[in-house]
């Protein structure tokens, strides 16, 4: 399983933690994790998903890549790449 339980110790927003779980679920299932693919499974207001992904990226928890069609895809990073809120 890709999801690292350390995610629950980082004091992230509920939205960011939920986005991390979604990203891991998609990637583990072999599906691309994009805003468009995650959106139908997102329980909060649609506009909160991009900000949750930004929070995760800012802490090194996920990586954003552009695929061959120039679509932004998200991949979870191993916990050793994660940064605390202060730096």
mmCIF file of N, CA and C in Angstrom:
data_model
loop_
_atom_site.group_PDB
_atom_site.id
_atom_site.type_symbol
_atom_site.label_atom_id
_atom_site.label_comp_id
_atom_site.label_asym_id
_atom_site.label_seq_id
_atom_site.Cartn_x
_atom_site.Cartn_y
_atom_site.Cartn_z
ATOM 1 N N UNK A 1 0.842 -1.192 0.000
ATOM 2 C CA UNK A 1 0.000 0.000 0.000
ATOM 3 C C UNK A 1 0.879 1.245 0.000
ATOM 4 N N UNK A 2 0.585 2.182 -0.873
ATOM 5 C CA UNK A 2 1.384 3.402 -1.003
ATOM 6 C C UNK A 2 1.185 4.381 0.148
ATOM 7 N N UNK A 3 -0.009 4.416 0.718
ATOM 8 C CA UNK A 3 -0.313 5.412 1.734
ATOM 9 C C UNK A 3 0.542 5.182 2.979
ATOM 10 N N UNK A 4 1.181 6.251 3.433
ATOM 11 C CA UNK A 4 1.986 6.193 4.647
ATOM 12 C C UNK A 4 1.169 6.800 5.787
ATOM 13 N N UNK A 5 1.007 6.042 6.864
ATOM 14 C CA UNK A 5 0.195 6.502 8.000
ATOM 15 C C UNK A 5 0.795 7.727 8.691
ATOM 16 N N UNK A 6 2.035 8.046 8.384
ATOM 17 C CA UNK A 6 2.660 9.249 8.929
ATOM 18 C C UNK A 6 1.850 10.495 8.561
ATOM 19 N N UNK A 7 1.057 10.400 7.507
ATOM 20 C CA UNK A 7 0.244 11.539 7.056
ATOM 21 C C UNK A 7 -0.632 12.082 8.188
ATOM 22 N N UNK A 8 -1.040 11.190 9.085
ATOM 23 C CA UNK A 8 -1.942 11.590 10.169
ATOM 24 C C UNK A 8 -1.216 12.296 11.309
ATOM 25 N N UNK A 9 0.107 12.373 11.264
ATOM 26 C CA UNK A 9 0.875 13.021 12.330
ATOM 27 C C UNK A 9 1.369 14.408 11.940
ATOM 28 N N UNK A 10 1.018 14.882 10.748
ATOM 29 C CA UNK A 10 1.597 16.118 10.225
ATOM 30 C C UNK A 10 0.758 17.368 10.473
ATOM 31 N N UNK A 11 -0.385 17.223 11.091
ATOM 32 C CA UNK A 11 -1.263 18.365 11.342
ATOM 33 C C UNK A 11 -1.632 19.116 10.072
ATOM 34 N N UNK A 12 -1.873 18.354 9.004
ATOM 35 C CA UNK A 12 -2.354 18.942 7.756
ATOM 36 C C UNK A 12 -3.832 19.263 7.889
ATOM 37 N N UNK A 13 -4.344 20.035 6.953
ATOM 38 C CA UNK A 13 -5.785 20.268 6.924
ATOM 39 C C UNK A 13 -6.482 18.946 6.616
ATOM 40 N N UNK A 14 -7.728 18.866 7.006
ATOM 41 C CA UNK A 14 -8.531 17.675 6.700
ATOM 42 C C UNK A 14 -8.592 17.477 5.186
ATOM 43 N N UNK A 15 -8.696 18.575 4.450
ATOM 44 C CA UNK A 15 -8.780 18.510 2.996
ATOM 45 C C UNK A 15 -7.503 17.925 2.396
ATOM 46 N N UNK A 16 -6.350 18.360 2.886
ATOM 47 C CA UNK A 16 -5.079 17.853 2.360
ATOM 48 C C UNK A 16 -4.913 16.368 2.679
ATOM 49 N N UNK A 17 -5.270 15.978 3.886
ATOM 50 C CA UNK A 17 -5.181 14.563 4.255
ATOM 51 C C UNK A 17 -6.099 13.730 3.371
ATOM 52 N N UNK A 18 -7.303 14.211 3.129
ATOM 53 C CA UNK A 18 -8.249 13.502 2.261
ATOM 54 C C UNK A 18 -7.722 13.412 0.833
ATOM 55 N N UNK A 19 -7.132 14.494 0.344
ATOM 56 C CA UNK A 19 -6.574 14.489 -1.009
ATOM 57 C C UNK A 19 -5.433 13.486 -1.112
ATOM 58 N N UNK A 20 -4.602 13.401 -0.084
ATOM 59 C CA UNK A 20 -3.502 12.432 -0.076
ATOM 60 C C UNK A 20 -4.044 11.004 -0.174
ATOM 61 N N UNK A 21 -5.062 10.706 0.595
ATOM 62 C CA UNK A 21 -5.660 9.366 0.568
ATOM 63 C C UNK A 21 -6.211 9.068 -0.821
ATOM 64 N N UNK A 22 -6.882 10.043 -1.437
ATOM 65 C CA UNK A 22 -7.405 9.848 -2.793
ATOM 66 C C UNK A 22 -6.282 9.610 -3.801
ATOM 67 N N UNK A 23 -5.247 10.432 -3.749
ATOM 68 C CA UNK A 23 -4.134 10.283 -4.681
ATOM 69 C C UNK A 23 -3.528 8.890 -4.546
ATOM 70 N N UNK A 24 -3.274 8.462 -3.317
ATOM 71 C CA UNK A 24 -2.693 7.135 -3.096
ATOM 72 C C UNK A 24 -3.602 6.037 -3.624
ATOM 73 N N UNK A 25 -4.894 6.171 -3.406
ATOM 74 C CA UNK A 25 -5.847 5.158 -3.880
ATOM 75 C C UNK A 25 -5.821 5.046 -5.395
ATOM 76 N N UNK A 26 -5.811 6.180 -6.066
ATOM 77 C CA UNK A 26 -5.791 6.169 -7.529
ATOM 78 C C UNK A 26 -4.504 5.550 -8.053
ATOM 79 N N UNK A 27 -3.377 6.015 -7.536
ATOM 80 C CA UNK A 27 -2.085 5.530 -8.015
ATOM 81 C C UNK A 27 -1.941 4.036 -7.733
ATOM 82 N N UNK A 28 -2.340 3.618 -6.558
ATOM 83 C CA UNK A 28 -2.256 2.201 -6.216
ATOM 84 C C UNK A 28 -3.124 1.351 -7.138
ATOM 85 N N UNK A 29 -4.248 1.897 -7.563
ATOM 86 C CA UNK A 29 -5.131 1.185 -8.478
ATOM 87 C C UNK A 29 -4.721 1.294 -9.938
ATOM 88 N N UNK A 30 -3.641 2.018 -10.224
ATOM 89 C CA UNK A 30 -3.148 2.141 -11.588
ATOM 90 C C UNK A 30 -3.831 3.228 -12.404
ATOM 91 N N UNK A 31 -4.622 4.070 -11.760
ATOM 92 C CA UNK A 31 -5.318 5.156 -12.456
ATOM 93 C C UNK A 31 -4.553 6.462 -12.264
ATOM 94 N N UNK A 32 -4.579 7.344 -13.250
ATOM 95 C CA UNK A 32 -3.908 8.631 -13.073
ATOM 96 C C UNK A 32 -4.659 9.489 -12.061
ATOM 97 N N UNK A 33 -3.911 10.112 -11.177
ATOM 98 C CA UNK A 33 -4.495 11.020 -10.193
ATOM 99 C C UNK A 33 -4.388 12.438 -10.730
ATOM 100 N N UNK A 34 -5.488 12.958 -11.236
ATOM 101 C CA UNK A 34 -5.562 14.324 -11.760
ATOM 102 C C UNK A 34 -6.714 15.027 -11.064
ATOM 103 N N UNK A 35 -6.765 16.327 -11.174
ATOM 104 C CA UNK A 35 -7.902 17.055 -10.592
ATOM 105 C C UNK A 35 -9.203 16.532 -11.183
ATOM 106 N N UNK A 36 -9.185 16.257 -12.486
ATOM 107 C CA UNK A 36 -10.399 15.788 -13.159
ATOM 108 C C UNK A 36 -10.819 14.395 -12.686
ATOM 109 N N UNK A 37 -9.851 13.500 -12.499
ATOM 110 C CA UNK A 37 -10.202 12.141 -12.078
ATOM 111 C C UNK A 37 -10.559 12.072 -10.598
ATOM 112 N N UNK A 38 -9.921 12.903 -9.787
ATOM 113 C CA UNK A 38 -10.201 12.907 -8.350
ATOM 114 C C UNK A 38 -11.512 13.611 -8.024
ATOM 115 N N UNK A 39 -11.878 14.596 -8.834
ATOM 116 C CA UNK A 39 -13.050 15.433 -8.569
ATOM 117 C C UNK A 39 -14.333 14.697 -8.229
ATOM 118 N N UNK A 40 -14.737 13.674 -8.998
ATOM 119 C CA UNK A 40 -15.989 12.983 -8.680
ATOM 120 C C UNK A 40 -15.971 12.254 -7.333
ATOM 121 N N UNK A 41 -14.791 11.996 -6.791
ATOM 122 C CA UNK A 41 -14.673 11.292 -5.512
ATOM 123 C C UNK A 41 -14.435 12.243 -4.347
ATOM 124 N N UNK A 42 -14.283 13.512 -4.651
ATOM 125 C CA UNK A 42 -14.001 14.547 -3.648
ATOM 126 C C UNK A 42 -15.294 14.903 -2.927
ATOM 127 N N UNK A 43 -15.292 14.814 -1.605
ATOM 128 C CA UNK A 43 -16.510 15.066 -0.825
ATOM 129 C C UNK A 43 -16.756 16.529 -0.506
ATOM 130 N N UNK A 44 -15.742 17.365 -0.609
ATOM 131 C CA UNK A 44 -15.900 18.769 -0.274
ATOM 132 C C UNK A 44 -16.232 19.607 -1.490
ATOM 133 N N UNK A 45 -16.315 20.918 -1.291
ATOM 134 C CA UNK A 45 -16.518 21.818 -2.422
ATOM 135 C C UNK A 45 -15.386 21.660 -3.439
ATOM 136 N N UNK A 46 -15.728 21.633 -4.686
ATOM 137 C CA UNK A 46 -14.776 21.359 -5.774
ATOM 138 C C UNK A 46 -13.556 22.286 -5.730
ATOM 139 N N UNK A 47 -13.745 23.541 -5.357
ATOM 140 C CA UNK A 47 -12.636 24.492 -5.356
ATOM 141 C C UNK A 47 -11.615 24.202 -4.255
ATOM 142 N N UNK A 48 -11.938 23.347 -3.285
ATOM 143 C CA UNK A 48 -10.984 23.016 -2.222
ATOM 144 C C UNK A 48 -9.958 21.975 -2.656
ATOM 145 N N UNK A 49 -10.259 21.192 -3.683
ATOM 146 C CA UNK A 49 -9.328 20.146 -4.111
ATOM 147 C C UNK A 49 -7.992 20.722 -4.591
ATOM 148 N N UNK A 50 -7.969 21.699 -5.497
ATOM 149 C CA UNK A 50 -6.665 22.238 -5.924
ATOM 150 C C UNK A 50 -5.856 22.823 -4.763
ATOM 151 N N UNK A 51 -6.502 23.478 -3.811
ATOM 152 C CA UNK A 51 -5.744 24.043 -2.694
ATOM 153 C C UNK A 51 -5.222 22.942 -1.774
ATOM 154 N N UNK A 52 -5.958 21.844 -1.645
ATOM 155 C CA UNK A 52 -5.476 20.702 -0.857
ATOM 156 C C UNK A 52 -4.250 20.082 -1.522
ATOM 157 N N UNK A 53 -4.280 19.962 -2.841
ATOM 158 C CA UNK A 53 -3.136 19.422 -3.570
ATOM 159 C C UNK A 53 -1.929 20.359 -3.468
ATOM 160 N N UNK A 54 -2.174 21.655 -3.482
ATOM 161 C CA UNK A 54 -1.095 22.636 -3.317
ATOM 162 C C UNK A 54 -0.460 22.501 -1.941
ATOM 163 N N UNK A 55 -1.283 22.314 -0.912
ATOM 164 C CA UNK A 55 -0.750 22.119 0.438
ATOM 165 C C UNK A 55 0.162 20.882 0.478
ATOM 166 N N UNK A 56 -0.273 19.807 -0.143
ATOM 167 C CA UNK A 56 0.531 18.585 -0.177
ATOM 168 C C UNK A 56 1.838 18.795 -0.949
ATOM 169 N N UNK A 57 1.765 19.475 -2.079
ATOM 170 C CA UNK A 57 2.973 19.749 -2.872
ATOM 171 C C UNK A 57 3.950 20.621 -2.094
ATOM 172 N N UNK A 58 3.441 21.612 -1.379
ATOM 173 C CA UNK A 58 4.311 22.526 -0.651
ATOM 174 C C UNK A 58 5.089 21.833 0.460
ATOM 175 N N UNK A 59 4.576 20.701 0.912
ATOM 176 C CA UNK A 59 5.243 19.934 1.976
ATOM 177 C C UNK A 59 6.027 18.743 1.422
ATOM 178 N N UNK A 60 6.073 18.602 0.097
ATOM 179 C CA UNK A 60 6.815 17.501 -0.513
ATOM 180 C C UNK A 60 6.139 16.153 -0.399
ATOM 181 N N UNK A 61 4.863 16.143 -0.055
ATOM 182 C CA UNK A 61 4.131 14.894 0.164
ATOM 183 C C UNK A 61 3.711 14.267 -1.161
ATOM 184 N N UNK A 62 3.390 15.112 -2.117
ATOM 185 C CA UNK A 62 3.090 14.624 -3.465
ATOM 186 C C UNK A 62 3.936 15.400 -4.458
ATOM 187 N N UNK A 63 4.075 14.813 -5.623
ATOM 188 C CA UNK A 63 4.796 15.440 -6.718
ATOM 189 C C UNK A 63 3.813 15.674 -7.853
ATOM 190 N N UNK A 64 3.928 16.814 -8.505
ATOM 191 C CA UNK A 64 3.097 17.117 -9.671
ATOM 192 C C UNK A 64 3.954 16.952 -10.920
ATOM 193 N N UNK A 65 3.463 16.167 -11.866
ATOM 194 C CA UNK A 65 4.168 15.980 -13.136
ATOM 195 C C UNK A 65 3.201 16.283 -14.272
ATOM 196 N N UNK A 66 3.748 16.619 -15.413
ATOM 197 C CA UNK A 66 2.942 16.784 -16.616
ATOM 198 C C UNK A 66 3.088 15.514 -17.432
ATOM 199 N N UNK A 67 1.962 14.893 -17.782
ATOM 200 C CA UNK A 67 2.037 13.676 -18.584
ATOM 201 C C UNK A 67 2.212 14.035 -20.056
ATOM 202 N N UNK A 68 2.193 13.032 -20.904
ATOM 203 C CA UNK A 68 2.430 13.248 -22.331
ATOM 204 C C UNK A 68 1.386 14.137 -22.995
ATOM 205 N N UNK A 69 0.197 14.258 -22.381
ATOM 206 C CA UNK A 69 -0.864 15.136 -22.912
ATOM 207 C C UNK A 69 -0.877 16.495 -22.197
ATOM 208 N N UNK A 70 0.175 16.746 -21.399
ATOM 209 C CA UNK A 70 0.322 17.980 -20.620
ATOM 210 C C UNK A 70 -0.781 18.128 -19.574
ATOM 211 N N UNK A 71 -1.229 17.010 -19.028
ATOM 212 C CA UNK A 71 -2.199 16.983 -17.927
ATOM 213 C C UNK A 71 -1.409 16.829 -16.636
ATOM 214 N N UNK A 72 -1.762 17.628 -15.638
ATOM 215 C CA UNK A 72 -1.086 17.550 -14.339
ATOM 216 C C UNK A 72 -1.529 16.289 -13.597
ATOM 217 N N UNK A 73 -0.537 15.447 -13.273
ATOM 218 C CA UNK A 73 -0.789 14.225 -12.521
ATOM 219 C C UNK A 73 -0.062 14.307 -11.193
ATOM 220 N N UNK A 74 -0.607 13.650 -10.200
ATOM 221 C CA UNK A 74 -0.045 13.705 -8.851
ATOM 222 C C UNK A 74 0.385 12.315 -8.414
ATOM 223 N N UNK A 75 1.583 12.264 -7.826
ATOM 224 C CA UNK A 75 2.154 11.018 -7.336
ATOM 225 C C UNK A 75 2.608 11.212 -5.896
ATOM 226 N N UNK A 76 2.349 10.249 -5.024
ATOM 227 C CA UNK A 76 2.823 10.380 -3.643
ATOM 228 C C UNK A 76 4.331 10.169 -3.563
ATOM 229 N N UNK A 77 4.973 10.952 -2.726
ATOM 230 C CA UNK A 77 6.398 10.790 -2.457
ATOM 231 C C UNK A 77 6.578 9.931 -1.215
ATOM 232 N N UNK A 78 7.706 9.239 -1.105
ATOM 233 C CA UNK A 78 8.020 8.525 0.137
ATOM 234 C C UNK A 78 8.145 9.529 1.286
ATOM 235 N N UNK A 79 7.845 9.084 2.493
ATOM 236 C CA UNK A 79 7.819 9.977 3.657
ATOM 237 C C UNK A 79 9.157 10.682 3.906
ATOM 238 N N UNK A 80 10.261 10.094 3.476
ATOM 239 C CA UNK A 80 11.542 10.762 3.715
ATOM 240 C C UNK A 80 11.694 12.066 2.936
ATOM 241 N N UNK A 81 10.826 12.316 1.946
ATOM 242 C CA UNK A 81 10.847 13.568 1.196
ATOM 243 C C UNK A 81 9.925 14.632 1.798
ATOM 244 N N UNK A 82 9.105 14.243 2.748
ATOM 245 C CA UNK A 82 8.130 15.169 3.331
ATOM 246 C C UNK A 82 8.829 16.205 4.208
ATOM 247 N N UNK A 83 8.265 17.414 4.229
ATOM 248 C CA UNK A 83 8.803 18.505 5.038
ATOM 249 C C UNK A 83 7.783 18.922 6.090
ATOM 250 N N UNK A 84 8.286 19.383 7.204
ATOM 251 C CA UNK A 84 7.388 19.898 8.236
ATOM 252 C C UNK A 84 6.855 21.258 7.806
ATOM 253 N N UNK A 85 5.850 21.734 8.504
ATOM 254 C CA UNK A 85 5.220 23.009 8.154
ATOM 255 C C UNK A 85 6.199 24.163 8.199
ATOM 256 N N UNK A 86 7.183 24.113 9.057
ATOM 257 C CA UNK A 86 8.135 25.200 9.208
ATOM 258 C C UNK A 86 9.264 25.200 8.206
ATOM 259 N N UNK A 87 9.373 24.168 7.398
ATOM 260 C CA UNK A 87 10.485 24.188 6.468
ATOM 261 C C UNK A 87 10.786 22.852 6.001
#
